[in-house]
Short mmCIF file of N, CA and C in Angstrom, two decimals:
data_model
loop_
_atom_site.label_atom_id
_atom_site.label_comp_id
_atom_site.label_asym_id
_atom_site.label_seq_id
_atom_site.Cartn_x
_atom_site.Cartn_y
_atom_site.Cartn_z
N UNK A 1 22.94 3.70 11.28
CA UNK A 1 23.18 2.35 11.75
C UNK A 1 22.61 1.37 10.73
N UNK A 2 23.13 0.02 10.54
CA UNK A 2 23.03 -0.78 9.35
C UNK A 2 22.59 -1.61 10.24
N UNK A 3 21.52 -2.54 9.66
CA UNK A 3 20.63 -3.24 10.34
C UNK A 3 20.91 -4.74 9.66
N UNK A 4 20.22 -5.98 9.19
CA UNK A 4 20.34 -6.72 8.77
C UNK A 4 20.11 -6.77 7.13
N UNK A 5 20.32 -7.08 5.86
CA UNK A 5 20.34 -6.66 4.89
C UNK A 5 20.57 -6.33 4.06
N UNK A 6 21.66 -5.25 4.93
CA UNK A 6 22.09 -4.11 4.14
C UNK A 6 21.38 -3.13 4.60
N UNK A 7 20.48 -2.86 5.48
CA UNK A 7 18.99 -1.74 5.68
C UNK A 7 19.84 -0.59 6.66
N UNK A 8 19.22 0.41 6.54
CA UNK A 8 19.61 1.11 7.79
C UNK A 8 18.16 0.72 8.82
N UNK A 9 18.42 1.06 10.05
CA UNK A 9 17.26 1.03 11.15
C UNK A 9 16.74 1.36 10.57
N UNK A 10 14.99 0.51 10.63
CA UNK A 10 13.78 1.43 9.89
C UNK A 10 12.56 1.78 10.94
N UNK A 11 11.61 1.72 10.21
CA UNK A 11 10.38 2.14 11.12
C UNK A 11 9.38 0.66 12.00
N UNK A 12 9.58 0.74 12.58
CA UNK A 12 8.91 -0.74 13.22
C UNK A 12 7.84 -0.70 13.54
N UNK A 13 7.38 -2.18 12.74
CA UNK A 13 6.17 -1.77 12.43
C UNK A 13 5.12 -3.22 13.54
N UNK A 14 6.05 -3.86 13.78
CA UNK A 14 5.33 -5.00 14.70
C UNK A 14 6.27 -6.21 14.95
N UNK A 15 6.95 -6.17 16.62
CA UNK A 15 7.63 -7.72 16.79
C UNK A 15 6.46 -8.49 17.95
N UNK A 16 5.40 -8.08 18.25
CA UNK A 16 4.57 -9.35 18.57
C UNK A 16 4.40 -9.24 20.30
N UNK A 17 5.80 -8.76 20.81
CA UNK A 17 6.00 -8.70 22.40
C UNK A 17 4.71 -8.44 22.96
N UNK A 18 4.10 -7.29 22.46
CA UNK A 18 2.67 -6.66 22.77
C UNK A 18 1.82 -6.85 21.25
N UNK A 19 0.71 -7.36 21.78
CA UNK A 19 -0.23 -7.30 20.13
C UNK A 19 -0.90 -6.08 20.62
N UNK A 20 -1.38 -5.11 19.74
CA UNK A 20 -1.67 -3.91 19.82
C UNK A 20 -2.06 -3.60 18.76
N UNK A 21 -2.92 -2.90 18.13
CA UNK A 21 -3.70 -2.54 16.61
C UNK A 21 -3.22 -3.11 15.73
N UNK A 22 -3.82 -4.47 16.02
CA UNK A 22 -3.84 -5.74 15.26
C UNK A 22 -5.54 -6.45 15.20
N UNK A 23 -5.83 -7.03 14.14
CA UNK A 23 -6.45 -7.90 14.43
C UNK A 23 -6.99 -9.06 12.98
N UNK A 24 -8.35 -9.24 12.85
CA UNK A 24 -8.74 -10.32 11.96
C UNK A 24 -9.82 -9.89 11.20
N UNK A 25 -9.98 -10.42 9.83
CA UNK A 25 -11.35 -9.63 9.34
C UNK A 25 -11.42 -10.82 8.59
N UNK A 26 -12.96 -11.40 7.96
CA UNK A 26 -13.50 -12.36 7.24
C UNK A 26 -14.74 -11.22 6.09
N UNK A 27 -15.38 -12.10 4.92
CA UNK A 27 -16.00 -11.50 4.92
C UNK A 27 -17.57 -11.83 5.47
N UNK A 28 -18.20 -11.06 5.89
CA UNK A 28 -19.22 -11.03 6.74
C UNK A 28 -20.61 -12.32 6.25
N UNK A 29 -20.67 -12.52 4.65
CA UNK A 29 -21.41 -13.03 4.32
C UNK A 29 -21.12 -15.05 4.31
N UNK A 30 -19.63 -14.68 4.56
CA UNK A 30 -19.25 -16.53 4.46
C UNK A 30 -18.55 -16.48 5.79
N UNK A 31 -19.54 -17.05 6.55
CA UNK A 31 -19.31 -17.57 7.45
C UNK A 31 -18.13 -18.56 8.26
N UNK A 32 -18.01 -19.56 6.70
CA UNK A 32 -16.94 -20.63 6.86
C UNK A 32 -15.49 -20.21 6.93
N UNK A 33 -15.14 -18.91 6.38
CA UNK A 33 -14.29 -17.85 6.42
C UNK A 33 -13.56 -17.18 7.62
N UNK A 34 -12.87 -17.56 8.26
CA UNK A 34 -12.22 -17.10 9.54
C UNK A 34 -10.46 -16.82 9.67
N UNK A 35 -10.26 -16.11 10.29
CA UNK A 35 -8.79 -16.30 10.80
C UNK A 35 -8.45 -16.31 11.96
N UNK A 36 -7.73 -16.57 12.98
CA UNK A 36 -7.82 -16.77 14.45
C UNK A 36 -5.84 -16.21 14.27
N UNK A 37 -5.82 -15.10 15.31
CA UNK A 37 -4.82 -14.77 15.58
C UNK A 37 -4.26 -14.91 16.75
N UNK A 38 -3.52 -15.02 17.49
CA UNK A 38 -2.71 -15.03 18.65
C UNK A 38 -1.43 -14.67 18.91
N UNK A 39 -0.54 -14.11 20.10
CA UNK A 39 0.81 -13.97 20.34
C UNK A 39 0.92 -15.22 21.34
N UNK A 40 2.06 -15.67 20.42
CA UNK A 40 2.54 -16.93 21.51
C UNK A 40 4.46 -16.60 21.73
N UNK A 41 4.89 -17.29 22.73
CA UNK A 41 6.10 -17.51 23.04
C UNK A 41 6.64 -18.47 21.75
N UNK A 42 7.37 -18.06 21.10
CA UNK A 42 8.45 -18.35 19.98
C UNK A 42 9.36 -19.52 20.42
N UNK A 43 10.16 -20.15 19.35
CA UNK A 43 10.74 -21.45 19.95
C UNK A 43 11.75 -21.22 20.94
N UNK A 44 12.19 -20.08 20.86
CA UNK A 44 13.78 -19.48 22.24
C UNK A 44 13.12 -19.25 23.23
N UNK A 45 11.92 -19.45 23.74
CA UNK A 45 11.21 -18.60 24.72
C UNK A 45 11.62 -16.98 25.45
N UNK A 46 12.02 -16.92 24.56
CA UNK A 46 12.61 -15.39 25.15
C UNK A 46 11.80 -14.30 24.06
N UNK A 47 11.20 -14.85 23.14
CA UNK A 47 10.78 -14.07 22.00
C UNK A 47 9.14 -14.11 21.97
N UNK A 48 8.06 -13.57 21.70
CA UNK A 48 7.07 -13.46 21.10
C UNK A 48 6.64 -13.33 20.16
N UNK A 49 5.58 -14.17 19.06
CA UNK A 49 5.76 -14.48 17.68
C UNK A 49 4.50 -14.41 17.40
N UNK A 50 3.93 -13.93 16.07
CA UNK A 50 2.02 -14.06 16.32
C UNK A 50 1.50 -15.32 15.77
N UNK A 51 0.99 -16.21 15.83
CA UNK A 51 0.33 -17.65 15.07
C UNK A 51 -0.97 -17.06 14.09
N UNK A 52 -0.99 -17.31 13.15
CA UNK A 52 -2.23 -17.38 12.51
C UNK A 52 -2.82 -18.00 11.89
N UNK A 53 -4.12 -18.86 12.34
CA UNK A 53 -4.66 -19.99 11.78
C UNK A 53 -5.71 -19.41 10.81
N UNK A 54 -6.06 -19.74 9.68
CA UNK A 54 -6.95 -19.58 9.08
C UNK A 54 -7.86 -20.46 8.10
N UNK A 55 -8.95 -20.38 7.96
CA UNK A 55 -9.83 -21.51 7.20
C UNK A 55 -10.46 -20.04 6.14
N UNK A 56 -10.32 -20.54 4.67
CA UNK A 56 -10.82 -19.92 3.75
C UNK A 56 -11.24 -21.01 2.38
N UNK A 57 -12.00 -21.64 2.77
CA UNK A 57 -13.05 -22.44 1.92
C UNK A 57 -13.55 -21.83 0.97
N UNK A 58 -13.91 -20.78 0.77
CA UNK A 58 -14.77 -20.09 0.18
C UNK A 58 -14.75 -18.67 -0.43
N UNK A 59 -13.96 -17.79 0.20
CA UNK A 59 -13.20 -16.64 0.16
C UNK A 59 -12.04 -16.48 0.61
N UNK A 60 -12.20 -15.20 1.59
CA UNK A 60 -10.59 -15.23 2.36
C UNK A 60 -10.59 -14.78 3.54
N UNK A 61 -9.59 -14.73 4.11
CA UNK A 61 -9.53 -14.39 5.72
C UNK A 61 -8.18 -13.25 6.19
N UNK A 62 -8.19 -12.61 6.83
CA UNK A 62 -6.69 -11.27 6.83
C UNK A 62 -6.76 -11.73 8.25
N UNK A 63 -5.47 -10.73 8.24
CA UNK A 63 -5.37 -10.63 9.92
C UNK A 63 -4.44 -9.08 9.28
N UNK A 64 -4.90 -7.79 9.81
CA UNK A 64 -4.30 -6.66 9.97
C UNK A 64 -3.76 -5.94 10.63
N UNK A 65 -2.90 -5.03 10.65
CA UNK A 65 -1.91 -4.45 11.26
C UNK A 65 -2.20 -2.86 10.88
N UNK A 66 -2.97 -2.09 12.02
CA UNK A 66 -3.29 -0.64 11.86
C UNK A 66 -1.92 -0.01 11.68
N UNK A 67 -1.61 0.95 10.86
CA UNK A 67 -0.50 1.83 10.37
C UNK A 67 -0.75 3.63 11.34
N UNK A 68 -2.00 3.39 11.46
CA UNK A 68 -2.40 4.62 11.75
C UNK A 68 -1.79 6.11 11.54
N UNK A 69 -1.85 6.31 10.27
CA UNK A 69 -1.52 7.33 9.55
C UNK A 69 -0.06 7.40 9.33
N UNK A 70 0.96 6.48 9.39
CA UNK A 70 2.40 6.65 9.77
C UNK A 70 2.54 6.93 7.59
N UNK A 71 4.08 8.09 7.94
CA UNK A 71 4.38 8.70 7.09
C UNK A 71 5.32 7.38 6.53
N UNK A 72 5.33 6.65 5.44
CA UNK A 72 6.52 5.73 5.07
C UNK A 72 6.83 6.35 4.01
N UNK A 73 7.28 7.89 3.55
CA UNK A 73 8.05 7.99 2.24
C UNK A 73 9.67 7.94 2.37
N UNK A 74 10.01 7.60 3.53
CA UNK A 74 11.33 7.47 3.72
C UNK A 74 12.13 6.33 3.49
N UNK A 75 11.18 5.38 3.45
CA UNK A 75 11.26 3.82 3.34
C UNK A 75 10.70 3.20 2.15
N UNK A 76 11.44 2.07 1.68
CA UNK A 76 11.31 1.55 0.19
C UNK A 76 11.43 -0.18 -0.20
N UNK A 77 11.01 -0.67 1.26
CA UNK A 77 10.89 -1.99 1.39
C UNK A 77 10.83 -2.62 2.69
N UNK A 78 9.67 -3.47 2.59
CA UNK A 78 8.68 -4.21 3.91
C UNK A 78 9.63 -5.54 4.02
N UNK A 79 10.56 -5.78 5.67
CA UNK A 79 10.93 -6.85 6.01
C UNK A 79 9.95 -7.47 7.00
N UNK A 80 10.19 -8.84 7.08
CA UNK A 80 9.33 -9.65 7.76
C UNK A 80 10.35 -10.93 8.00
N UNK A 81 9.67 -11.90 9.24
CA UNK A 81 10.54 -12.96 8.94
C UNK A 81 8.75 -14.01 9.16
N UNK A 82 8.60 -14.80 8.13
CA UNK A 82 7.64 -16.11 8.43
C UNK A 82 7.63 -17.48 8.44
N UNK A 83 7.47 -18.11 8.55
CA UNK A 83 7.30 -19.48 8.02
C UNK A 83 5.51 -20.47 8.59
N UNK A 84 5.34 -21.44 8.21
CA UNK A 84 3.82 -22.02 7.90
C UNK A 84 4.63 -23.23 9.12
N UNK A 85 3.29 -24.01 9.23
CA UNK A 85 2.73 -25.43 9.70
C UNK A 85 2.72 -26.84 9.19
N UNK A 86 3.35 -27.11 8.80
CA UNK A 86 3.08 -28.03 7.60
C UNK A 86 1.85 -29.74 8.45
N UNK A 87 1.72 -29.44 9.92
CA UNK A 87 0.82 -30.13 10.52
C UNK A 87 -0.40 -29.38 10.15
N UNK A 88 -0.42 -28.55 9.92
CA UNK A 88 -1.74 -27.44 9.63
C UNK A 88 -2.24 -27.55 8.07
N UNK A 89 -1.14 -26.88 7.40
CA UNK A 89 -1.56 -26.29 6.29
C UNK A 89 -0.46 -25.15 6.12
N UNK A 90 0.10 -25.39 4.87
CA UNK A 90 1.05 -23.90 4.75
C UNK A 90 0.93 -23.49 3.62
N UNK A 91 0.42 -21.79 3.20
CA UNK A 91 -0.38 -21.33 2.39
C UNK A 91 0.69 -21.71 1.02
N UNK A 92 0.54 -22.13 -0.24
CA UNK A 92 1.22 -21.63 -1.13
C UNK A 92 1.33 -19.97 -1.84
N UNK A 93 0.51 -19.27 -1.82
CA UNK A 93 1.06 -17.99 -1.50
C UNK A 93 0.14 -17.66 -0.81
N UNK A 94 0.28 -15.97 -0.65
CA UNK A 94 -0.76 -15.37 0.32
C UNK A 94 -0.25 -13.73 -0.12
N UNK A 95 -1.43 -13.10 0.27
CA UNK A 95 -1.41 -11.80 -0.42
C UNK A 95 -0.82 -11.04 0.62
N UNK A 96 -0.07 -9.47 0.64
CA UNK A 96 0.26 -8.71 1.10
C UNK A 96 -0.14 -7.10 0.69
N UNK A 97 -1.25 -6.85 1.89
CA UNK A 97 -1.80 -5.13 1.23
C UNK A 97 -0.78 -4.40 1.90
N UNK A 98 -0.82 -3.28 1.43
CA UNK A 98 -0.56 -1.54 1.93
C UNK A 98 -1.98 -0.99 1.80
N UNK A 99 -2.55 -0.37 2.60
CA UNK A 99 -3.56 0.85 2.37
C UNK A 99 -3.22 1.44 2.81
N UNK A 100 -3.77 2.28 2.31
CA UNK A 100 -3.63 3.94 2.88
C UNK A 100 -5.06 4.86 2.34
N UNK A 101 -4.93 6.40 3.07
CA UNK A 101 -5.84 7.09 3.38
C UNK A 101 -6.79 6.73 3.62
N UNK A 102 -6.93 6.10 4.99
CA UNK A 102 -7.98 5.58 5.24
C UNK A 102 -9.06 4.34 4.64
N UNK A 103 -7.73 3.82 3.98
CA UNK A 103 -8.26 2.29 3.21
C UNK A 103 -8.73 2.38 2.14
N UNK A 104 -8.77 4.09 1.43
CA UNK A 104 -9.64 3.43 0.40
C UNK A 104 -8.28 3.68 -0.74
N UNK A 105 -7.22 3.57 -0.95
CA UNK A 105 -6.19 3.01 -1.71
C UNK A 105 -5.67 1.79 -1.30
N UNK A 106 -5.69 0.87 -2.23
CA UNK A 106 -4.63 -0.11 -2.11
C UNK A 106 -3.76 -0.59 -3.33
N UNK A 107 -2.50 -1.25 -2.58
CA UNK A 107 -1.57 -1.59 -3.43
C UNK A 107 -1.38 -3.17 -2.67
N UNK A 108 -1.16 -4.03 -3.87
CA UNK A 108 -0.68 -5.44 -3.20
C UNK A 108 0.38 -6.54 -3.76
N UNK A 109 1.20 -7.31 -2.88
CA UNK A 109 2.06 -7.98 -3.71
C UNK A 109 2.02 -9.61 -2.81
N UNK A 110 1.75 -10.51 -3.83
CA UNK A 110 1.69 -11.57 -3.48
C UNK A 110 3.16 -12.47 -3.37
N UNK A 111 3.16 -13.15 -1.88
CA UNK A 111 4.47 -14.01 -1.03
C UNK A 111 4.24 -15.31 -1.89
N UNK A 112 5.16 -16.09 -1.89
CA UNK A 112 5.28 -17.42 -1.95
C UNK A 112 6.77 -17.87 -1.56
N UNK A 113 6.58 -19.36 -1.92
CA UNK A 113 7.84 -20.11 -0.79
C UNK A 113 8.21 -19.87 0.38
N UNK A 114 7.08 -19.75 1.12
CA UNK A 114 6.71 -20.35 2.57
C UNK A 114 7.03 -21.53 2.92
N UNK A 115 7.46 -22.31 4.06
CA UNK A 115 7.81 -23.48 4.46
C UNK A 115 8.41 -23.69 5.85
N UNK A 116 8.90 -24.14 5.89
CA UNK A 116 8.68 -24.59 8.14
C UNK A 116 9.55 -24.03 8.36
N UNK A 117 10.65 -23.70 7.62
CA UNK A 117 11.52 -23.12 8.26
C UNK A 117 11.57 -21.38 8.09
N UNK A 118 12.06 -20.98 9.39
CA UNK A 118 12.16 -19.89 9.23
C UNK A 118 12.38 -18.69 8.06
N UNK A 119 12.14 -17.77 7.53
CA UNK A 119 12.55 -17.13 6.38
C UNK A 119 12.21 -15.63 6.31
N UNK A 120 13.52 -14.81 6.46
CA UNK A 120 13.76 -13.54 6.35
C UNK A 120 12.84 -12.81 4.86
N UNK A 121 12.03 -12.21 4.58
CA UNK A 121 11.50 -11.14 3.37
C UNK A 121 11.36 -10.27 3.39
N UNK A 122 12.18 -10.11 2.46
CA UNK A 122 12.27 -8.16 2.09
C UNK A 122 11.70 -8.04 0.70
N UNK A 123 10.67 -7.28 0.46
CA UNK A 123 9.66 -6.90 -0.48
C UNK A 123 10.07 -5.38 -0.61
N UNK A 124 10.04 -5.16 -2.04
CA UNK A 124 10.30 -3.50 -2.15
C UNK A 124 9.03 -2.94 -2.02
N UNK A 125 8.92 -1.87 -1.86
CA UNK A 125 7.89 -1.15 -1.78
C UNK A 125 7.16 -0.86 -3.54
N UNK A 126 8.02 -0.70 -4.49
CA UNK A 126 8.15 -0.61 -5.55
C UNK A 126 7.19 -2.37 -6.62
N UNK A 127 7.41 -3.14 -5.88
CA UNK A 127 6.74 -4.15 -6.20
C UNK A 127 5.20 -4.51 -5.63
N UNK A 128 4.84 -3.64 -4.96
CA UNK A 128 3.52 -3.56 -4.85
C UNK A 128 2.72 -2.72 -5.48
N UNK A 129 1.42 -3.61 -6.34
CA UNK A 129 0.58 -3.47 -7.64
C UNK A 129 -0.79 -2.75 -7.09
N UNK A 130 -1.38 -1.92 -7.88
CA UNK A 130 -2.84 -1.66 -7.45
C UNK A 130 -3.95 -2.59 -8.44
N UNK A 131 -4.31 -3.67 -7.31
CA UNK A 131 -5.66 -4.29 -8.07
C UNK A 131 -6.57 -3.94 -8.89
N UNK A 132 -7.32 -4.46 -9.99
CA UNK A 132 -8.40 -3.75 -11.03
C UNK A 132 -9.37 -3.52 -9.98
N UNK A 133 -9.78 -2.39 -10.16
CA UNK A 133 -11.15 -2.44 -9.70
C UNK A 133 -10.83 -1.25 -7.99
N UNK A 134 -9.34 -1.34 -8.27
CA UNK A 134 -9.14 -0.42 -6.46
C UNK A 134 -8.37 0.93 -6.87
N UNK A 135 -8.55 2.00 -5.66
CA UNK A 135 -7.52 3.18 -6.24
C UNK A 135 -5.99 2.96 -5.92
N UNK A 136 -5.66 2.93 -6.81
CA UNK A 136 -3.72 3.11 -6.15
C UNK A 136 -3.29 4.32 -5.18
N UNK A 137 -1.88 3.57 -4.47
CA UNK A 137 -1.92 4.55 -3.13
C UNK A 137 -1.67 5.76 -4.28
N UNK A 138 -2.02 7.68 -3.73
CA UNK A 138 -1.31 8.51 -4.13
C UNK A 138 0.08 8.79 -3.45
N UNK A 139 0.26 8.56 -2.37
CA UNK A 139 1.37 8.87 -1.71
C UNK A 139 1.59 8.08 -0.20
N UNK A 140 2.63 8.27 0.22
CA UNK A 140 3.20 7.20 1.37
C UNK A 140 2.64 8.18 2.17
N UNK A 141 2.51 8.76 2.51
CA UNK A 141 2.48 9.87 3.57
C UNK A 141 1.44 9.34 4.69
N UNK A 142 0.33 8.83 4.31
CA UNK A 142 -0.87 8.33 5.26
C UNK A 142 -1.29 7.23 5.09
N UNK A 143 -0.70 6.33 5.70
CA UNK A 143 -0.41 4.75 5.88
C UNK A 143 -1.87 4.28 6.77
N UNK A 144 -3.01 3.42 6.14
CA UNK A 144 -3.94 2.79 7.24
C UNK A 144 -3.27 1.22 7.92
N UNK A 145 -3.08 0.52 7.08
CA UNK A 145 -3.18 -0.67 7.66
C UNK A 145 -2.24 -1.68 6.79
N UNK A 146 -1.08 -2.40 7.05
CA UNK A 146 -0.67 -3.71 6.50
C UNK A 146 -1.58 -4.91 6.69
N UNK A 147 -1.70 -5.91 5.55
CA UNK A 147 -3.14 -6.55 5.75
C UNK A 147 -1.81 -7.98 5.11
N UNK A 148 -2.37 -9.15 5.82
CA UNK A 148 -2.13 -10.70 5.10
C UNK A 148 -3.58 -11.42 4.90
N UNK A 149 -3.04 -11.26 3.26
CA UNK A 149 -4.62 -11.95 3.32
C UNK A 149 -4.38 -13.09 2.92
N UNK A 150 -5.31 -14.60 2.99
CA UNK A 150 -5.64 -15.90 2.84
C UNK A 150 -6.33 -15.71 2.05
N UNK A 151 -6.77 -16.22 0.23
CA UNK A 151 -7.59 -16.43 -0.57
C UNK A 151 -7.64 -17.54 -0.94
N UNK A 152 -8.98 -18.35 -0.76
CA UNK A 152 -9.20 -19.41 -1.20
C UNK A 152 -8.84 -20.12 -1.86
N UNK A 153 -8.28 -19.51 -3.28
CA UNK A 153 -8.34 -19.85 -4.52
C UNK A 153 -6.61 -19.97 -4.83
N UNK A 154 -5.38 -19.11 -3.71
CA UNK A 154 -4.60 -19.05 -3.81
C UNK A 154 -3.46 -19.43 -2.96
N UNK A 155 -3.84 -19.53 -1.57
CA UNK A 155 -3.56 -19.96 -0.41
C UNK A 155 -3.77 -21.10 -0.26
N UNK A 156 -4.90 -21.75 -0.31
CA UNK A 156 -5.75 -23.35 0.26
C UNK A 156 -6.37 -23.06 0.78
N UNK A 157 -7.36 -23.71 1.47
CA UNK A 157 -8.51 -23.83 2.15
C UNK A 157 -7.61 -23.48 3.69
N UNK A 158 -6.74 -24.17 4.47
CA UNK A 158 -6.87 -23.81 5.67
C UNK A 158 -5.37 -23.62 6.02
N UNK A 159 -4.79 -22.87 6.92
CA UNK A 159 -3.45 -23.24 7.22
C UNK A 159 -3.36 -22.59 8.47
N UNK A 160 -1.76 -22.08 8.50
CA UNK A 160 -1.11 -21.33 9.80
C UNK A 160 0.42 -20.97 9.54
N UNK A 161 0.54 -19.57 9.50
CA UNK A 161 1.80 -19.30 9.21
C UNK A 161 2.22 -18.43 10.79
N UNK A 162 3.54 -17.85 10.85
CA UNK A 162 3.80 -17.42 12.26
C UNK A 162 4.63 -16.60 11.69
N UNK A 163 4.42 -15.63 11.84
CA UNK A 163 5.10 -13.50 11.82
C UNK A 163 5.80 -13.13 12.73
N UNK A 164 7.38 -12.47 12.76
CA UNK A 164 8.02 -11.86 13.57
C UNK A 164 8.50 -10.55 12.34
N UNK A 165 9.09 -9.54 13.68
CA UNK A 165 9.89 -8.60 13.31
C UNK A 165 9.32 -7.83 12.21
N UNK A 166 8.58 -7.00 12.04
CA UNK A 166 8.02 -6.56 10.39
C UNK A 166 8.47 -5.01 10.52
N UNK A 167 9.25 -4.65 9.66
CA UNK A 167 9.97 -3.09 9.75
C UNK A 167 9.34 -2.72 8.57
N UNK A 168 9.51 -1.45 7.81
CA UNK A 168 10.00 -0.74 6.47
C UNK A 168 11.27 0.26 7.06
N UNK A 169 11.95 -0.85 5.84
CA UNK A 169 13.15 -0.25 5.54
C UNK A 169 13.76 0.30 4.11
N UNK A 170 14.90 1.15 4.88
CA UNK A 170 15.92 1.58 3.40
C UNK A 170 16.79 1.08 3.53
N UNK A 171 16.94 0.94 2.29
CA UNK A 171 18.53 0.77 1.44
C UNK A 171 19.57 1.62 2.19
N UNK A 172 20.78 0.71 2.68
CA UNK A 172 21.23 2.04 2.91
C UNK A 172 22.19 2.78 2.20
N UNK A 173 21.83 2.91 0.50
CA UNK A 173 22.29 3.39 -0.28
C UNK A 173 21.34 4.58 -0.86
N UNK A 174 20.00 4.75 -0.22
CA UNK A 174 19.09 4.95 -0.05
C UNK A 174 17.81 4.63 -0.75
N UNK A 175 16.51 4.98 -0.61
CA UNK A 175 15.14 4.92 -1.26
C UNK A 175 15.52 5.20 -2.63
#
């Protein structure tokens, strides 16, 4: 079955209806550093959408999405649909992790052109980088956590963007 894209059905990974091994992380020493997550009713009211406010003055702020060990070698690109606040703050970019085995690999690829209006992203899997200083994933096989992170330095100081629908999908020409 062909999904939106071009994708076949993929693995779903979070539409919001239920928040469930989700949550927020700062780092512990900067205080001023927060993210505040929530599921709210979406503009159709028929939908559930997650809000995320965040203040990163100083560092940064995530809000994560447990994977809990899920196998993604079948799949070869992360859809999402987001858009920002512009009463708030709307990040100019913002980072996007993969970890795996238990967090201590990561790979990351940074979003931009965010804006009020709604907006479909499909990120290959293939375009996510391993940071200096971190291990790169070895393999898809043991998925911990999708992470959005807010960095100070790259995001702004404070905003609010709003997350639906987040799959990994294939091509359906394939991986």
């Amino acid at each position: 079955q062909v999904g939106e894209g071009g994708f076949e059905v993929g693995l779903f990974i979070a539409d919001f209806q239920t928040c469930f091994d989700m949550g927020a992380a700062s780092p512990g020493d900067k205080l001023d550093n927060f993210l505040f997550d929530e599921c709210i009713i979406g503009e159709n009211q028929a939908n559930k959408i997650v809000q995320l406010d965040y203040e990163a003055p100083s560092a940064w702020a995530a809000f994560w999405i447990r994977l809990n060990g899920a196998d993604i070698t079948n799949y070869d690109t992360l859809t999402f649909y987001a858009r920002g606040d512009a009463d708030v703050g709307i990040p100019l970019d913002f980072k996007l992790e993969l970890k795996g085995a238990n967090n201590t690999q990561t790979n990351v690829f940074y979003v931009s052109g965010l804006n009020e209006e709604w907006r479909y992203y499909e990120i290959s899997l293939e375009s996510f980088k391993t940071p200096t200083g971190f291990s790169p994933i070895c393999s898809w096989e043991d998925m911990s956590e999708l992470v959005f992170t807010f960095e100070s330095g790259v995001s702004g100081e404070k905003g609010r963007i709003y997350l639906d629908n987040i799959y990994l999908q294939r091509r359906q020409n394939g991986a």
